Short mmCIF file of C-alpha atoms in Angstrom, two decimals:
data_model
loop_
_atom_site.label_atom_id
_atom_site.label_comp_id
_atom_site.label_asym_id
_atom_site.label_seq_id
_atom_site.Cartn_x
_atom_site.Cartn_y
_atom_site.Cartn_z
CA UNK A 1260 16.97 27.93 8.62
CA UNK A 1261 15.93 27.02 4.76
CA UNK A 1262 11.92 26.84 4.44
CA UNK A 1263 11.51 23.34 2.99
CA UNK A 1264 8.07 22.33 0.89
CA UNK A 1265 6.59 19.31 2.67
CA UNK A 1266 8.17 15.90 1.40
CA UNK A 1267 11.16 17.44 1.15
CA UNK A 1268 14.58 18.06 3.45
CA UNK A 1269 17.93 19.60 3.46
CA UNK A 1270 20.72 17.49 3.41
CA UNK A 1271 24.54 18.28 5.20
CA UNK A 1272 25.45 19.55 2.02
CA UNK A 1273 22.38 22.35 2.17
CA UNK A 1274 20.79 20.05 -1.36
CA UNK A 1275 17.47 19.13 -1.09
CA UNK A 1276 16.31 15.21 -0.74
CA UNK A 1277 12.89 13.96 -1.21
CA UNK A 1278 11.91 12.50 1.92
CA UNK A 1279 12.42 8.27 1.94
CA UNK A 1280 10.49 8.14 5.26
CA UNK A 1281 7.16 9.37 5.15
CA UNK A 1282 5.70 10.97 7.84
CA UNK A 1283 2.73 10.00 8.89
CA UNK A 1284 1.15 13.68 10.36
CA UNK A 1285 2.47 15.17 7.63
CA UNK A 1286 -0.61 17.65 5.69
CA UNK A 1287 -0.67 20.20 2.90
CA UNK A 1288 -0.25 23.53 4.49
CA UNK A 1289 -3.70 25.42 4.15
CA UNK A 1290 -5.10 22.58 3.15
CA UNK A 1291 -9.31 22.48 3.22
CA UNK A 1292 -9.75 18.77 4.30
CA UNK A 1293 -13.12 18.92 4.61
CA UNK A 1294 -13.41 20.44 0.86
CA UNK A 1295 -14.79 17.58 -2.14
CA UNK A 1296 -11.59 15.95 -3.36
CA UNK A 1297 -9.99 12.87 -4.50
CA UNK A 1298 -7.48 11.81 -2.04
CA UNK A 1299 -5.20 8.32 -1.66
CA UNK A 1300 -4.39 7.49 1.86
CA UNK A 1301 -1.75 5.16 3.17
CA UNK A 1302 -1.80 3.32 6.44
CA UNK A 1303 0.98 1.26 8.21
CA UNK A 1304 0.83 -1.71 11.33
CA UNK A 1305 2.31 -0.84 13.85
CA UNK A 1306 4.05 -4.05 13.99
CA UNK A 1307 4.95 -3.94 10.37
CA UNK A 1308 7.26 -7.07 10.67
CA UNK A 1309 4.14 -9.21 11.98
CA UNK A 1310 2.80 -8.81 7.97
CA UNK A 1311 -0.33 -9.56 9.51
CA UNK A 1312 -2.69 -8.12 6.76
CA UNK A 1313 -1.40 -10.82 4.03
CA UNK A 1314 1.38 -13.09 2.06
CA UNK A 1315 3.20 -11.96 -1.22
CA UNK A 1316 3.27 -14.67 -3.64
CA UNK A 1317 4.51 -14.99 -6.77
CA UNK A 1318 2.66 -16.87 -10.32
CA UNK A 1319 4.96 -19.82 -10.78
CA UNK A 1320 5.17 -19.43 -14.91
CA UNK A 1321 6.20 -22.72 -15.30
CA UNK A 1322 2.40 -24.06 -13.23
CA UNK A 1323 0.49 -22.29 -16.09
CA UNK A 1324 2.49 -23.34 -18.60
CA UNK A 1325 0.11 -26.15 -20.59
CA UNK A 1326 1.66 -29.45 -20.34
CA UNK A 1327 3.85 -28.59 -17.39
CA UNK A 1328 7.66 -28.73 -18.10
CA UNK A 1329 9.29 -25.43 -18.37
CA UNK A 1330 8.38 -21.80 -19.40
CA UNK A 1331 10.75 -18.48 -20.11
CA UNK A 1332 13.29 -20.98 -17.86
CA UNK A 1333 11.56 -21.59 -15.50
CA UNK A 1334 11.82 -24.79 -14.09
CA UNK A 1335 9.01 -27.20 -12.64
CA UNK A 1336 9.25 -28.45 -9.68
CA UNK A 1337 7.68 -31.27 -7.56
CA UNK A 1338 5.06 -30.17 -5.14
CA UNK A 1339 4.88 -26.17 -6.22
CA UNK A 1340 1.31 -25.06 -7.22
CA UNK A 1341 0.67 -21.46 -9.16
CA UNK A 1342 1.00 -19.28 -6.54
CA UNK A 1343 4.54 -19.56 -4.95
CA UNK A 1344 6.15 -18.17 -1.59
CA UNK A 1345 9.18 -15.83 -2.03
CA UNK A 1346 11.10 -18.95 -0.63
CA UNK A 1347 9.94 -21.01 -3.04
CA UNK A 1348 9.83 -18.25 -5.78
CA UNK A 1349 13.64 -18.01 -5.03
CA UNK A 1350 14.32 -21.61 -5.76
CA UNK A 1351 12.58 -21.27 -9.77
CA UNK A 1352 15.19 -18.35 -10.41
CA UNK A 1353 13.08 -16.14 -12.53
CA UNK A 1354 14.05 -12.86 -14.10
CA UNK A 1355 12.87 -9.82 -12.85
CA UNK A 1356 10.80 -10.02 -16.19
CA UNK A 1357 8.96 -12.69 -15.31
CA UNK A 1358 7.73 -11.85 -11.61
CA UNK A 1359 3.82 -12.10 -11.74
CA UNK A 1360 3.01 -11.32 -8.33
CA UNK A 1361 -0.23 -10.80 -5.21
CA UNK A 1362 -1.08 -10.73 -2.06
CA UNK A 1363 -3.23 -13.29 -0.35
CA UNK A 1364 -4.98 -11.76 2.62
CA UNK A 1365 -4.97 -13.22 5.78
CA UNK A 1366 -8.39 -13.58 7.28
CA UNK A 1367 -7.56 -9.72 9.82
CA UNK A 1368 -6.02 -8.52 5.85
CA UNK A 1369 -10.15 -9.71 4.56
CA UNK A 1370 -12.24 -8.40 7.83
CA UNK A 1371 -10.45 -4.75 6.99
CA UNK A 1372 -10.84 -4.91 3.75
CA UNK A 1373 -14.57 -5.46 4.20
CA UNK A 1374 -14.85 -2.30 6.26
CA UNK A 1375 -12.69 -0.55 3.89
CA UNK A 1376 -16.43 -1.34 1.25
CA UNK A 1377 -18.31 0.24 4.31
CA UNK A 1378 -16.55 3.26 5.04
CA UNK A 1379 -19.81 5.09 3.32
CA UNK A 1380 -22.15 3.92 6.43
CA UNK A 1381 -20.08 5.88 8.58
CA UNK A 1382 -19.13 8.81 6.69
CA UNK A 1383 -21.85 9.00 4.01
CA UNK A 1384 -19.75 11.69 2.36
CA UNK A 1385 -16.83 9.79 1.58
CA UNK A 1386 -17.24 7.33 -1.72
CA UNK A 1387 -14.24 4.17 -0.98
CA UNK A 1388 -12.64 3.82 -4.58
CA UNK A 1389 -10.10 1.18 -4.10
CA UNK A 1390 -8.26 -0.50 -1.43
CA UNK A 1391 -4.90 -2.48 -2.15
CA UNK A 1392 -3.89 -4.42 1.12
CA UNK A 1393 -0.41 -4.87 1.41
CA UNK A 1394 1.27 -7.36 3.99
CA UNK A 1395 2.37 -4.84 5.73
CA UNK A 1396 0.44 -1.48 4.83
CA UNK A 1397 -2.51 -0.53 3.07
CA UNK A 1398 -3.43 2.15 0.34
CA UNK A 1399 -7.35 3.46 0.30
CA UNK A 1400 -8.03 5.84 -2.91
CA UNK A 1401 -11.42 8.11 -0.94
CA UNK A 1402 -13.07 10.60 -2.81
CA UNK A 1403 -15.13 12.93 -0.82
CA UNK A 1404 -17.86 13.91 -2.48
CA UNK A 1405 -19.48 16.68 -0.68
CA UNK A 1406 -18.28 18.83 2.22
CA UNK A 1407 -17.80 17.27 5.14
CA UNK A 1408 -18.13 18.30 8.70
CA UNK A 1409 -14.94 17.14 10.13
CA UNK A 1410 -11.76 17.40 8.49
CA UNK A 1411 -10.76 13.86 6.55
CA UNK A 1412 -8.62 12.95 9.41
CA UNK A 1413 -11.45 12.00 12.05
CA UNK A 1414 -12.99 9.57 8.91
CA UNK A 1415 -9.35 7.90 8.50
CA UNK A 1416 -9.34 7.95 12.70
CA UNK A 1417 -13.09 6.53 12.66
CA UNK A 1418 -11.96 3.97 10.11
CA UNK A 1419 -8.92 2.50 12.29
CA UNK A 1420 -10.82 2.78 15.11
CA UNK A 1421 -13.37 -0.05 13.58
CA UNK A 1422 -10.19 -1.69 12.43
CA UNK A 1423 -8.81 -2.21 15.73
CA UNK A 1424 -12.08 -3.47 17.29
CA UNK A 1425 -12.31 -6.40 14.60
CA UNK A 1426 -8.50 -6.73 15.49
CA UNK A 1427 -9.12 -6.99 19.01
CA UNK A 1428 -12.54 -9.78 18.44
CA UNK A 1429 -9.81 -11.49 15.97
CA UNK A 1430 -7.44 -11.97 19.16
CA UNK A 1431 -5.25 -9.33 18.23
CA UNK A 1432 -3.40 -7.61 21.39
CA UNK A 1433 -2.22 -4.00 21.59
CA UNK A 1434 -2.58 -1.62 18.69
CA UNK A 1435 -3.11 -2.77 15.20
CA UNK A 1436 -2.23 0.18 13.18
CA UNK A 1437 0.78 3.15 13.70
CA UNK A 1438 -0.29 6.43 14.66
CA UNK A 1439 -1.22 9.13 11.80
CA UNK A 1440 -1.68 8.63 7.87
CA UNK A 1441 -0.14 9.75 4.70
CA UNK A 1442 -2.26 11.07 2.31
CA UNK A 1443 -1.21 12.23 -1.60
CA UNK A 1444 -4.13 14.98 -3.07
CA UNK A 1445 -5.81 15.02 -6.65
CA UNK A 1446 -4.32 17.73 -8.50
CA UNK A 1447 -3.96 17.44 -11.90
CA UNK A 1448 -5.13 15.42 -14.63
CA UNK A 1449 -3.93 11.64 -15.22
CA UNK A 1450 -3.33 11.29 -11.90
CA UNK A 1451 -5.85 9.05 -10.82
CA UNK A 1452 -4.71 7.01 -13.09
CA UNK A 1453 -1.53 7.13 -12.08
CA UNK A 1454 -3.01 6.20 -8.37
CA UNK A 1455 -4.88 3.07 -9.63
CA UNK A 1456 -2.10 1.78 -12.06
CA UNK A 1457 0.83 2.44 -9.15
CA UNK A 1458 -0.82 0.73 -6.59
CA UNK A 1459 -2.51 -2.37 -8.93
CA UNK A 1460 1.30 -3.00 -9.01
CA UNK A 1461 2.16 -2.90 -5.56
CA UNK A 1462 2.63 -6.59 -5.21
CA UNK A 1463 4.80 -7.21 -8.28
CA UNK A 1464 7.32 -4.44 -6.94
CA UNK A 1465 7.90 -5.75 -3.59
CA UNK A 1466 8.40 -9.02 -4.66
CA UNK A 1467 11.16 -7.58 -7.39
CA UNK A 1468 12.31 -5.86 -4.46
CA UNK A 1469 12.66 -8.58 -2.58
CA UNK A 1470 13.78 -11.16 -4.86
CA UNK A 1471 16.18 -8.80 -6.57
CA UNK A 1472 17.74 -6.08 -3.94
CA UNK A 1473 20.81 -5.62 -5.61
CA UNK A 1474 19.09 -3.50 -8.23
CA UNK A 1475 17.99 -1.40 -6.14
CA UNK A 1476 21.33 -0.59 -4.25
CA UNK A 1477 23.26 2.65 -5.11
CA UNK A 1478 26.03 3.08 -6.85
CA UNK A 1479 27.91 5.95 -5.91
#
């Protein structure tokens, strides 16, 4: 059997693929996680089609237009306000161009958000950097600034584990969040960045994504 770098796999024809589906146990191999670092963690529901943490919308150009009637063809219609469902995005036909887009928490996507800020009164070394809630997922940029007892792992467990309990006051059942965590490690310069930029966009992709799948279908 080939050795394989993590991230990675061998396909039938013995090339290598970048792995599509991350998985979520997956960790650098020698790895110090209790070492200072800058690290960006990702977190999925475990009901990810329950999009419980939020709603994409997309800016409706043609609502911030001044005057009202139409901008970059976009046309007005009765009863839309600024921010727009995908539904409703779908009916204004915009380019790909012109896709402006967020994510509007729900009031579970706000309560973890809140204890994403407090993460520091639990583990004091571990400064939260930024947190971009997804509907689905979530993305937490950590940077541990001193060693810490316990490898990063029981922090990110510690962290859902608070997450679950505001679930379960909210009226959630079962479990809120999958098993495990992805995490990407600061390596090189720029790549912070790169971190903050990426995941600032988050919102507009999906919704290009979802508006616009056929550009993102192969063609063989």
């Amino acid at each position: 059997m080939v050795a394989v770098a993590p991230g990675w796999t061998v396909d039938e024809n013995g090339a290598l693929r970048r792995e599509t589906i991350h998985r979520m146990g997956r960790r650098r191999i020698g790895w110090d996680y209790c070492a200072p670092c800058i690290y960006e963690i990702t977190i999925v529901l475990e009901d990810r089609r329950s999009k419980a943490l939020g709603r994409l919308v997309v800016r409706n150009p043609a609502a911030c237009a001044a005057g009202g009637g139409t901008d970059g063809g976009a046309r007005k219609v009765e009863g839309f306000g600024e921010w727009l469902s995908i539904d409703e995005a779908r009916v204004l036909k915009l380019e790909p161009d012109q896709v402006e887009a967020r994510v509007e928490r729900s009031a579970l996507g706000e309560a973890v958000f809140s204890h994403f800020r407090r993460i520091a009164e639990f583990t004091p070394e571990i400064k939260p950097l930024y947190c971009e809630i997804m509907p689905d997922h979530l993305h937490m940029i950590l940077h541990v600034v001193r060693p810490m007892k316990r490898p990063l792992g029981n922090a990110i467990a510690g962290f859902k584990t608070g997450c679950e309990k505001i679930y379960a006051k909210m009226g959630g059942e079962g479990r809120l969040f999958a098993e495990g965590f992805v995490d990407e490690i600061l390596s090189h310069q720029g790549q912070l960045g790169h971190w903050f930029n990426y995941l600032k966009d988050n919102p507009r992709r999906l919704a290009i994504k979802t508006l616009f799948p056929w550009l993102f279908k192969r063609v063989c």
